[in-house]
XYZ file of C-alpha atoms in Angstrom:
621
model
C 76.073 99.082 81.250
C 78.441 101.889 80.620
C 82.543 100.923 79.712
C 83.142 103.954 82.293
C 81.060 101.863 85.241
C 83.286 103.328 88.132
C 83.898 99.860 90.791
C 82.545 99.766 93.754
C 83.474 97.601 96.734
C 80.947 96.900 99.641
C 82.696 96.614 102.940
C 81.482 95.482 106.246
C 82.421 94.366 110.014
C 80.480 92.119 111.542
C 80.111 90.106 115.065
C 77.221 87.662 115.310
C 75.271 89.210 112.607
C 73.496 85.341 111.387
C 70.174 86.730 111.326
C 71.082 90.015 109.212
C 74.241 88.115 107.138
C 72.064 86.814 104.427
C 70.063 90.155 103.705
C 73.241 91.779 103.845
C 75.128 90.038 101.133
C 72.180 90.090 98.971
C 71.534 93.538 98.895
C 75.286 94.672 98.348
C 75.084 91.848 95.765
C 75.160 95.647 92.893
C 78.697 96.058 94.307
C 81.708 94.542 92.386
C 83.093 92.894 95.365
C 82.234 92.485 99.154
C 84.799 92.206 101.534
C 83.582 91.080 105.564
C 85.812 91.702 108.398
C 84.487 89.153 111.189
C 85.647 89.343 114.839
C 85.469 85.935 115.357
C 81.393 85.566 115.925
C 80.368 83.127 118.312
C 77.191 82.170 116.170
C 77.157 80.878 112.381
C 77.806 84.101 110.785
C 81.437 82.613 109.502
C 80.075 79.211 108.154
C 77.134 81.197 106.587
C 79.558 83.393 104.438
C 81.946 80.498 103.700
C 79.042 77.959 102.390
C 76.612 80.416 101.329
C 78.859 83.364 99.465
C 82.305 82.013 98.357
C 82.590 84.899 96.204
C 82.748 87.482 99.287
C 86.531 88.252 100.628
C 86.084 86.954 104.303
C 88.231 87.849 106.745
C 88.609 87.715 110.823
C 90.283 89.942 113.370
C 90.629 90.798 116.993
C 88.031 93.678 117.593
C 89.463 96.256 119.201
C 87.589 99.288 118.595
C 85.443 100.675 115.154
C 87.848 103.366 114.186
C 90.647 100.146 114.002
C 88.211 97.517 112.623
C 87.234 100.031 109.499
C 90.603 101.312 108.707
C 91.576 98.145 108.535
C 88.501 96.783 106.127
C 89.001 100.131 104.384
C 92.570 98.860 103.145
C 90.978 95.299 101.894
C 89.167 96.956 99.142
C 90.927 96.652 95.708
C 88.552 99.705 94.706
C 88.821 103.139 95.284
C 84.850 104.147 95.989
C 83.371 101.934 98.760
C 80.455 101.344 100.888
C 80.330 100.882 104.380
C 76.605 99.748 105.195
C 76.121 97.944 108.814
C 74.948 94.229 108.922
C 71.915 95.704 109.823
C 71.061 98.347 107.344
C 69.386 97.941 104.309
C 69.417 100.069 100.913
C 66.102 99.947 99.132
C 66.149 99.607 95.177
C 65.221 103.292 94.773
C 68.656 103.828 96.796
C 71.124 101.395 95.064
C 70.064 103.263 91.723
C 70.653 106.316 93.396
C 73.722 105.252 94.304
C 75.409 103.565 91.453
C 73.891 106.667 89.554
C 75.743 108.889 91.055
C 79.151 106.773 91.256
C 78.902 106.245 88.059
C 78.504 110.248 87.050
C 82.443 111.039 88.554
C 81.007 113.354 91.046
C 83.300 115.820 92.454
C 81.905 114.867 96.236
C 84.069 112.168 97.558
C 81.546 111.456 100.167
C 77.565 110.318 100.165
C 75.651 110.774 103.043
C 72.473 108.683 103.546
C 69.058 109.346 105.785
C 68.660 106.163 107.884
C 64.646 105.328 109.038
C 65.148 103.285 112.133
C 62.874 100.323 113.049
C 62.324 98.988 116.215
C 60.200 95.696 117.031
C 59.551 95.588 113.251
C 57.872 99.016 112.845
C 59.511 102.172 112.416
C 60.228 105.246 114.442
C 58.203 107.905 113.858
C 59.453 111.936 114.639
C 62.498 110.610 117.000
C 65.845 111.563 117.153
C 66.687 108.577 115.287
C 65.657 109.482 112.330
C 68.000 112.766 111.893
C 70.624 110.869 111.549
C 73.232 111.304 108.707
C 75.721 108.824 107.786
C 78.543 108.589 105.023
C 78.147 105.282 103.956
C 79.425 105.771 100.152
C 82.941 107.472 99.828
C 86.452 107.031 98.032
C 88.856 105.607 100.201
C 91.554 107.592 99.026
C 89.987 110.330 100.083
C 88.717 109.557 103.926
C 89.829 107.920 107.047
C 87.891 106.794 110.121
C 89.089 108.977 113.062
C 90.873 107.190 116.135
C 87.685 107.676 118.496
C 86.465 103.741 119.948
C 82.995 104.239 119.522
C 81.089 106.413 117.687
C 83.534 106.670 115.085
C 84.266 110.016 112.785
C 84.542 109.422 108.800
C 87.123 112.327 108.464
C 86.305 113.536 104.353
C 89.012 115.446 102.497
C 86.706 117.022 99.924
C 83.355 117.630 99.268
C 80.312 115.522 100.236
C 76.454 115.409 100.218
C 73.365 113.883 101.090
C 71.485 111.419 98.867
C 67.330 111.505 98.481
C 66.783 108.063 99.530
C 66.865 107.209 103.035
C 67.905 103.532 104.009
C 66.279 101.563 106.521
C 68.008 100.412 109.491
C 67.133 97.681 111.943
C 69.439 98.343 114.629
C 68.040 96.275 117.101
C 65.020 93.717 117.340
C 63.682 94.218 120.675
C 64.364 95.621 124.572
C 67.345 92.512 125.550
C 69.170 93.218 122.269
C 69.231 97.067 121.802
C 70.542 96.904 126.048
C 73.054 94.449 125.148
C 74.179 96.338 121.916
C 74.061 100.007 124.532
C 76.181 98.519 127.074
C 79.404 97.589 124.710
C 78.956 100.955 123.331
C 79.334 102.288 127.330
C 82.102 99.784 127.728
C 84.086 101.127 124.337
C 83.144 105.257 125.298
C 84.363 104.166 128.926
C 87.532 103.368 127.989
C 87.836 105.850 125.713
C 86.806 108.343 128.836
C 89.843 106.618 130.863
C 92.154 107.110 127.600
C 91.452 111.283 127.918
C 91.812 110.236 131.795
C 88.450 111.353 132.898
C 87.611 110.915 136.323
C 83.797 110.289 137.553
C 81.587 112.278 140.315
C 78.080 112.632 141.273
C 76.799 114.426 138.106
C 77.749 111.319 136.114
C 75.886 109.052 137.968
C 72.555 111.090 138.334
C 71.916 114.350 136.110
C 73.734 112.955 133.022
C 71.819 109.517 132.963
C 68.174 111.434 133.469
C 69.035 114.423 130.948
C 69.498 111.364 128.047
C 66.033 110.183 128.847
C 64.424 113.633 129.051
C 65.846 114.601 126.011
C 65.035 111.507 123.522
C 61.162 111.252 125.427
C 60.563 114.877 125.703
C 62.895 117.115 123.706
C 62.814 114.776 121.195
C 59.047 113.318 121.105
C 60.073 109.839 121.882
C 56.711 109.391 123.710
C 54.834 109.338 120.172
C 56.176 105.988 119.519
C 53.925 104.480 122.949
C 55.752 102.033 124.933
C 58.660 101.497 122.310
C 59.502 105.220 122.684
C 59.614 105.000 126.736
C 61.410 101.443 126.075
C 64.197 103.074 124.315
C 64.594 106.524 126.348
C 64.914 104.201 129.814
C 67.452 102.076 127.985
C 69.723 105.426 126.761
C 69.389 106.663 130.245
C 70.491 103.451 131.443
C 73.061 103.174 128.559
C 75.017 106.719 129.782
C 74.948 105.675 133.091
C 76.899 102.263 132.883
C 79.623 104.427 130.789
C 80.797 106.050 134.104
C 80.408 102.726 136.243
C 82.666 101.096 133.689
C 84.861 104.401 133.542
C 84.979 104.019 137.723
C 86.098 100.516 137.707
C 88.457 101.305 135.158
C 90.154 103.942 137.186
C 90.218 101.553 139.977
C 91.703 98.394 138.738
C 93.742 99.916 135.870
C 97.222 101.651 135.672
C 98.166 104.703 133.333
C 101.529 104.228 132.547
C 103.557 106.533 130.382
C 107.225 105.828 129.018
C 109.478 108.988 127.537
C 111.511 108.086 124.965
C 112.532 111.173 122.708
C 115.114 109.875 120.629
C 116.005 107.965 117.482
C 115.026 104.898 115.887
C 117.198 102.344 117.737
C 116.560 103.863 120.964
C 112.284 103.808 120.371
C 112.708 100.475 119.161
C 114.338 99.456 122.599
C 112.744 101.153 125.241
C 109.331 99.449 123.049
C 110.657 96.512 124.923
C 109.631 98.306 128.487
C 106.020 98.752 127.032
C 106.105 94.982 126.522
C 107.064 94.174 129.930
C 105.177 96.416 131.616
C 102.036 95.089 129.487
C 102.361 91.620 130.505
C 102.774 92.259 133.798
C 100.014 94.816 133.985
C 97.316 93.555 131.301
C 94.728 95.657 132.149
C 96.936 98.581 132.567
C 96.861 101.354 129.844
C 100.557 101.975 128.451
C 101.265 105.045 126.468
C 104.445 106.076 124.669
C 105.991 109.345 124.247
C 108.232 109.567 121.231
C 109.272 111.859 118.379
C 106.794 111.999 115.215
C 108.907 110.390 112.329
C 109.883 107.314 114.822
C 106.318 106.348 115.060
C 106.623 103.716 112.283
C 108.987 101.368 114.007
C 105.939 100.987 116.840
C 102.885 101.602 114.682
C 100.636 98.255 115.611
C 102.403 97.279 118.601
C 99.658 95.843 120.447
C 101.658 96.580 124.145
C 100.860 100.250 123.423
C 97.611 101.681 123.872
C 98.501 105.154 122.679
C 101.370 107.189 120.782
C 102.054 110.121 122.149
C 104.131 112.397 119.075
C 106.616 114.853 120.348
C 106.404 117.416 118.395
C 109.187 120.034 116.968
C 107.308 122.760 117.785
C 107.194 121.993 121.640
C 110.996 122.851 121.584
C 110.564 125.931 119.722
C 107.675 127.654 121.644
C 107.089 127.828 125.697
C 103.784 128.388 125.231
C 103.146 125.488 122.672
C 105.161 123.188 125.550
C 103.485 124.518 128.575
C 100.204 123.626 126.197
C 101.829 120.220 126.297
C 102.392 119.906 129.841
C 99.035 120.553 130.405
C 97.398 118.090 128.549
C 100.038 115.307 130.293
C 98.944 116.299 133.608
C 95.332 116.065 132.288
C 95.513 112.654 131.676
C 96.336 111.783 135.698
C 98.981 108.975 135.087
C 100.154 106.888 137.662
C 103.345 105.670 136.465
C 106.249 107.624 134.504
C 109.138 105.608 133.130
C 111.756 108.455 131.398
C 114.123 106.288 129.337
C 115.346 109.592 127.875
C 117.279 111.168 131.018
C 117.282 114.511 129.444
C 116.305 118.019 130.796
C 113.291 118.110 128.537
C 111.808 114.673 129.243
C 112.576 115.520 133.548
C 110.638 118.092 132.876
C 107.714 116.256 131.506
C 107.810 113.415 134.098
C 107.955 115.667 136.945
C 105.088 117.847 135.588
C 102.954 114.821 135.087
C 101.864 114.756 138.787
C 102.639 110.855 138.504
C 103.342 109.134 141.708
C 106.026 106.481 140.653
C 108.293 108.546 138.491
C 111.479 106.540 137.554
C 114.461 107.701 135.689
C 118.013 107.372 135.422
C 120.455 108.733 138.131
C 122.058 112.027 137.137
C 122.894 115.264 139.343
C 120.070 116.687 138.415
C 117.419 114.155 138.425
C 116.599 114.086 142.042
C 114.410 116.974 140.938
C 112.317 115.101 138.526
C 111.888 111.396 139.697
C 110.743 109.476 142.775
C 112.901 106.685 141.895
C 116.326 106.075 140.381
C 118.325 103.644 138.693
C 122.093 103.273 138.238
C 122.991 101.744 134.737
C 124.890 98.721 135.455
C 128.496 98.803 133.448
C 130.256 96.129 131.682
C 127.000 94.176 130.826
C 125.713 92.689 127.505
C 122.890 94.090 125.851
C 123.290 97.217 127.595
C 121.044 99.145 125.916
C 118.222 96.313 126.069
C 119.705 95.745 129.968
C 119.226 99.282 131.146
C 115.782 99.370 130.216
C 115.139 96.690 131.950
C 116.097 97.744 135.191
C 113.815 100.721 135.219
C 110.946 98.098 134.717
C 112.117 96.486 137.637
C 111.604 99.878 139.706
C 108.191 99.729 138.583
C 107.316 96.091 139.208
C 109.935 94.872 142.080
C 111.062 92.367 139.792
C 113.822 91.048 137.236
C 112.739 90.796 133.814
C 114.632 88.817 131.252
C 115.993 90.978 128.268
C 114.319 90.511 124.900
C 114.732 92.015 121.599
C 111.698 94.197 120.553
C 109.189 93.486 118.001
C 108.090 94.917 114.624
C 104.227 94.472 113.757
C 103.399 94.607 110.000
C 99.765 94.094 109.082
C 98.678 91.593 106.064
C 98.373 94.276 103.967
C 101.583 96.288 104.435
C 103.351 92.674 103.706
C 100.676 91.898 100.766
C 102.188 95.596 99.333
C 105.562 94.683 99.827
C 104.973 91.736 97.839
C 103.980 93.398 94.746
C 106.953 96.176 95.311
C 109.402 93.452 95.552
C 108.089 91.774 92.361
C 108.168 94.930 90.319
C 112.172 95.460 90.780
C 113.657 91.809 91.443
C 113.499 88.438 90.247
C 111.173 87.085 93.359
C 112.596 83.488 92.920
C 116.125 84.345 94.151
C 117.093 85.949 97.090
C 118.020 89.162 98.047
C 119.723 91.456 100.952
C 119.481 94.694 101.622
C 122.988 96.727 101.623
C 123.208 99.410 104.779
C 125.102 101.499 102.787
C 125.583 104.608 104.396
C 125.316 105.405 108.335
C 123.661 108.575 109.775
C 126.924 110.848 109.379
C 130.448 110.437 108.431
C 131.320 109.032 111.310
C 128.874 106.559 111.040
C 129.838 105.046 107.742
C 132.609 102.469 106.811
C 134.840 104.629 104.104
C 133.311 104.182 100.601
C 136.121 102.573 99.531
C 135.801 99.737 102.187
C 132.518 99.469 101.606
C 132.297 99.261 97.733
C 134.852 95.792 98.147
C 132.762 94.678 100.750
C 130.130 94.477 98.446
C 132.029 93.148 95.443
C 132.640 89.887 98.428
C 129.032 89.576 98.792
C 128.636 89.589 94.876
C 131.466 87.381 94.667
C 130.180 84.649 97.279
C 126.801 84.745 96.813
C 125.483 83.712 93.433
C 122.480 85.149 91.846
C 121.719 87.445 95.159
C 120.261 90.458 94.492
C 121.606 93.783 96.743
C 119.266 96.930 97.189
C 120.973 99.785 98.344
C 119.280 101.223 101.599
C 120.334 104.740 102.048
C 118.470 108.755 102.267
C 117.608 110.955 99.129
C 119.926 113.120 100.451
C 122.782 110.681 100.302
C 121.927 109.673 97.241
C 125.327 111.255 95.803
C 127.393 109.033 98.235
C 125.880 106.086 97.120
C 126.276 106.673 94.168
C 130.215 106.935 94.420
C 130.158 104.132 96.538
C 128.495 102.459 92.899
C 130.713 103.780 90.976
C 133.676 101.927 92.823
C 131.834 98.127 92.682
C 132.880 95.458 90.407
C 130.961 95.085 87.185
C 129.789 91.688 88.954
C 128.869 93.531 92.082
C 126.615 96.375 89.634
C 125.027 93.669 87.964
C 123.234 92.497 91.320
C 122.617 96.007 92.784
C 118.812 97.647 92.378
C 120.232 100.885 93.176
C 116.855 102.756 92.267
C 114.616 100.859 94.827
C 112.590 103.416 96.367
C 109.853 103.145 99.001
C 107.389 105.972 99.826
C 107.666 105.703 103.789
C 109.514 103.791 106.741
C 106.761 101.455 107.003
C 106.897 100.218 103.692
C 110.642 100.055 103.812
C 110.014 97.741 107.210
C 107.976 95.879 104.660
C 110.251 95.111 102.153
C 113.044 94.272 104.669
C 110.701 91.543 106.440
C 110.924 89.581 103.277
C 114.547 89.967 102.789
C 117.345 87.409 103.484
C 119.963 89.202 105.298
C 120.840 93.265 106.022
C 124.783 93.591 105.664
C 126.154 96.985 106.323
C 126.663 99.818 109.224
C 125.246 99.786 112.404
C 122.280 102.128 112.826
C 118.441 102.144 112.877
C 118.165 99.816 109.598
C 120.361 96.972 112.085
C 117.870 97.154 115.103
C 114.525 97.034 112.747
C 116.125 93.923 110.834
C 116.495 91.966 113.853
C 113.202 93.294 115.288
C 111.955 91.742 112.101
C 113.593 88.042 112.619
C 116.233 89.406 109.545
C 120.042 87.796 109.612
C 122.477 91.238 110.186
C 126.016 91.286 109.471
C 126.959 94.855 111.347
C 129.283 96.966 111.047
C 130.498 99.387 113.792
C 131.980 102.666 114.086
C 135.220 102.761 115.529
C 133.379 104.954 118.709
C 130.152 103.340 118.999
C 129.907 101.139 122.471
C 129.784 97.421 120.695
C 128.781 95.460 123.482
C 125.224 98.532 124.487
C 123.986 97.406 120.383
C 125.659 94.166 120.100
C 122.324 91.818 120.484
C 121.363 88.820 119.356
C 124.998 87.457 118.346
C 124.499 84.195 120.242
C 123.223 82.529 116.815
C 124.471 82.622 113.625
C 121.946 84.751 112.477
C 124.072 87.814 113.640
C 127.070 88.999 113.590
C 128.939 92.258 114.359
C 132.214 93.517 114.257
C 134.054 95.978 115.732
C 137.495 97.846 115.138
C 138.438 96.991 118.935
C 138.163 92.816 118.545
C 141.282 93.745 116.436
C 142.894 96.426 117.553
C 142.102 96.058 121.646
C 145.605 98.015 122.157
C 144.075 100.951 120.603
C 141.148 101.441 123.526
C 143.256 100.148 126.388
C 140.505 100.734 129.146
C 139.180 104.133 127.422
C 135.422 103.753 126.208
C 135.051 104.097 122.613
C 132.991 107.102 122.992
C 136.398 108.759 123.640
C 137.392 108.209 120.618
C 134.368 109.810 118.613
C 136.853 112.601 117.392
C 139.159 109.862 115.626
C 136.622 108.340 114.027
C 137.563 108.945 110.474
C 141.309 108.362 111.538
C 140.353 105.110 113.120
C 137.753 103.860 110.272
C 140.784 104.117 107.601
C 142.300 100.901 109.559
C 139.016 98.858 109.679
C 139.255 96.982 106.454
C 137.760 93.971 104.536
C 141.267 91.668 104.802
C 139.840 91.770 108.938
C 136.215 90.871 108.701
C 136.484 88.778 105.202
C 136.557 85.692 106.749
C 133.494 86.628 109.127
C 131.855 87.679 106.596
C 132.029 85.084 104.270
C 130.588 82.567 106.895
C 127.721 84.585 107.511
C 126.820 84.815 103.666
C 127.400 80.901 103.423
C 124.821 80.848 106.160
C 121.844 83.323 104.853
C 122.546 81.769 101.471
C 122.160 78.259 103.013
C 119.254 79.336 104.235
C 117.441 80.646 101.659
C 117.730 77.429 99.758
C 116.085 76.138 102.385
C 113.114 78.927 102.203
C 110.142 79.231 99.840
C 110.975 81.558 96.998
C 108.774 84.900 97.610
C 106.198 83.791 95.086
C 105.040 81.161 97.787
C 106.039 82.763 100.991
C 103.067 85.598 99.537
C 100.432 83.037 99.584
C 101.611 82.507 103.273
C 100.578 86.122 104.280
């Protein structure tokens, strides 16, 4: 064996694969590890890997559709070149040479394709359609992704890629009652993806599409060499194409398309996620998609109340044509609801063009033009923000919903990252908070000053925490002065060079933290979307009480320049006072929050004597 042997992990999904799991893990026995991604079989596949193969990574997981059950055994494997073989598929000796071979050599492909031979009732096919197939089953991870289709999934290859000599053999299916069964979830998973692109069916589904598919694998494609098993399998594919549009019809019947507008920032994505929730559990069948701007996506990424993300991009704004484009393809989809938690000219626009029938949205001058229904933000509640939303729910469904705080959804793997992140810049056996140093603007940010003695409390209070600094490259000079004024004690705790590579790592890192102390702001809403303690600070003209969630436990707490300086605002919103905001900041200092403050740090520090250091929380994941 060569020193240079490149590693090579053999990945699989499987779902009540006993009578293929043992041939499977034998032959990928060349690979340096096998990982299986189960969807919680019915039969003994499980107990088979368990008491048979203790060596193989096992794992289980909702299936939800191939694209999803790949990507997510794709980020399992500790090694960078993989293999992707079916339960069902089988590499002859002649291949795995091949293979390893050619691993081994540091091609500059990043993707092998195979030949597959398929076999039917124990013999194989001979001259069908079957047979042309190409599949990359051997490919560097870093290097491809499975597209987002639900069946018939796309290996999308950033490089080169070619075809080995030696075909493997492939034993999809073992007779007539198991290749229908296997045909029909394939028409259930294209139906639905049909209803995602909001397809509609006719005639020509029903009758010229289903006997085209049988012409063409019998005829066009000599299926009637193979005798009876040819004609077997060309009424089954007929048979197959047809069910997709009786499943699409029924889908269309009994199932909602529901889209929600929410073009705005962090907070305000994370909020209006909480309308997708509702509307999910009272519609379950119903297909929920949400409109939002691209680099918001990660606070919603995995939420399992949204069927699709919709990105709003830049370029809509900048070009008619690109928008009208847009428009086009929103109308497309046919929706039947339209909830426009945005209220702007823009996202009217979009609602109105969407040919929806329910279109709800808040009441403005203007938006009699866009919606069927509107709602009149109540004033003078709590949870405003969370409270607002609500009621356009309620237009939907005729009913009250209770206000809840959004969710965050990290997968094993993000958290398993954040793990080893955390471990690389802090001591993982004490605990640590991260510091919300800087706000979006100036007038979003307690004075540096202010904030550097804040921070020398926390140092001061809390012994042996740890405080990361949480603030954008581009502030990076701020935060720095704000450094520059802490206490040697305070400096001594800070990790002021903690970076992350993307918002969903940083949502990592902060689910293991103990507490996020610093201005309001996006950081605030994902920490308590997390389960994280807050301590918030507000900007002299942000509304406290539309933000202010949560505050009922100890676990949160927010203060405001108004609970001690009420004569200031009088009856004026604070909004008014968004010009005075640096005026009005100078006379929100620690002397009036110290003692708030201090009781919240006694709390997350109590706390995290009663937690698991990290080390064992990880083994938890």
């Amino acid at each position: 064996m060569s020193e240079n042997k490149a590693k090579i992990s053999a990945l699989a999904i499987v779902f009540n694969e006993e009578q293929n799991i043992r041939e499977y893990l034998h032959n990928m026995s060349f690979a340096d590890e096998i990982v299986v991604v189960d969807s919680f079989s019915t039969d003994g596949t499980p107990d088979i890997i368990k008491k048979e193969f203790p060596e193989v990574r096992f794992y289980q997981r909702k299936f939800d559709d191939f694209s999803s059950q790949r990507n997510y055994t794709l980020d399992l494997a500790k090694h960078d070149w993989v293999t992707f073989f079916d339960a069902d598929e089988r590499v002859t000796q002649k291949g795995i040479d091949e293979l390893v071979d050619v691993v081994n050599s540091n091609p500059e492909e990043v993707a092998l394709w195979v030949k597959r031979v398929f076999y039917y009732q124990g013999k194989p096919l001979v001259n069908s359609n079957f047979n042309e197939d190409r599949t990359a089953r051997i490919f560097r991870k870093s290097k491809c992704r499975y597209s987002d289709k639900l069946v018939h999934e796309k290996l999308v290859i950033d490089g080169k890629s070619r075809v080995l000599k030696y075909a493997i053999e492939h034993y999809s299916f073992i007779n007539k009652e198991d290749f229908l069964k296997k045909r029909l979830h394939y028409s259930r998973l294209k139906a639905k993806e049909f209803y995602n692109e909001g397809i509609s069916t006719n005639i020509f589904h029903f009758t010229v599409r289903p006997a085209f598919r049988f012409f063409k694998y019998y005829v066009l494609k000599f299926g009637f060499i193979n005798g009876r098993r040819g004609y077997e399998i060309a009424r089954i594919l007929g048979y197959h194409v047809y069910m997709r549009y009786v499943y699409l019809r029924e889908m269309n019947a009994a199932c909602k398309k529901i889209l929600v507008i929410q073009q705005k920032m962090i907070g305000d994505v994370l909020a209006s996620s909480s309308i997708c929730n509702t509307l999910k559990q009272e519609y379950p069948c119903a297909r929920i998609d949400y409109l939002i701007h691209n680099f918001t996506l990660p606070v919603v990424e995995n939420n399992p109340n949204i069927n699709r993300i919709i990105p709003f991009k830049e370029e809509y704004r900048k070009s008619k044509w690109e928008f009208f484009s847009f428009l086009k393809k929103i109308r497309k989809i046919k929706y039947d609801i339209v909830i426009d938690a945005y209220g702007k000219w823009e996202s009217g626009i979009i609602t109105s063009f969407s040919g929806a029938k329910v279109k709800v949205g808040y009441k403005k001058w203007y938006t009699s033009f866009f919606y069927s229904k509107t709602v009149v933000p109540k004033k003078d509640v709590s949870n405003s923000a969370l409270y607002h939303r609500m009621q356009l729910t309620q237009a939907v469904t005729g009913k009250e919903h209770p206000v809840t705080f959004p969710k965050i959804y990290l997968t094993e793997q993000e958290k398993d990252k954040a793990v080893h992140l955390i471990a690389e810049k802090l001591d993982i056996n004490k605990p640590f908070f991260i510091i919300s140093l800087l706000g979006s603007d100036d007038i979003k940010s307690l004075p540096a000053s202010e904030m550097a003695k804040t921070i020398n409390k926390i140092a001061r209070t809390c012994n042996g925490v740890q405080l990361v600094f949480n603030y954008l490259p581009s502030q990076k000079e701020k935060a720095q002065e704000i450094y520059n004024l802490c206490s040697p004690e305070a400096k001594a705790a800070i990790a002021f060079d903690f970076y992350v590579k993307s918002l969903r790592e940083f949502l990592a890192v902060l689910s293991f933290s103990n507490a996020l102390i610093g201005n309001e702001g996006g950081s605030v809403n994902m920490a308590k979307a997390l389960g994280i303690p807050t301590f918030t600070i507000f900007s002299p003209w942000i509304n406290k009480n539309s933000w202010n969630m949560l505050t009922e436990s100890n676990n949160h707490i927010a203060i405001h320049l108004q609970d001690y300086f009420p004569e200031i605002y009088g009856d004026k919103h604070p909004k008014e006072f968004k010009d005075k905001s640096l005026e009005l900041y100078q006379k929100l200092t620690l002397n009036l929050f110290e003692k708030e403050l201090e009781k919240f740090l006694l709390h997350v520090m109590k706390q995290a004597e009663d937690q698991a250091p990290l080390q064992y929380r990880k083994e938890s994941i």
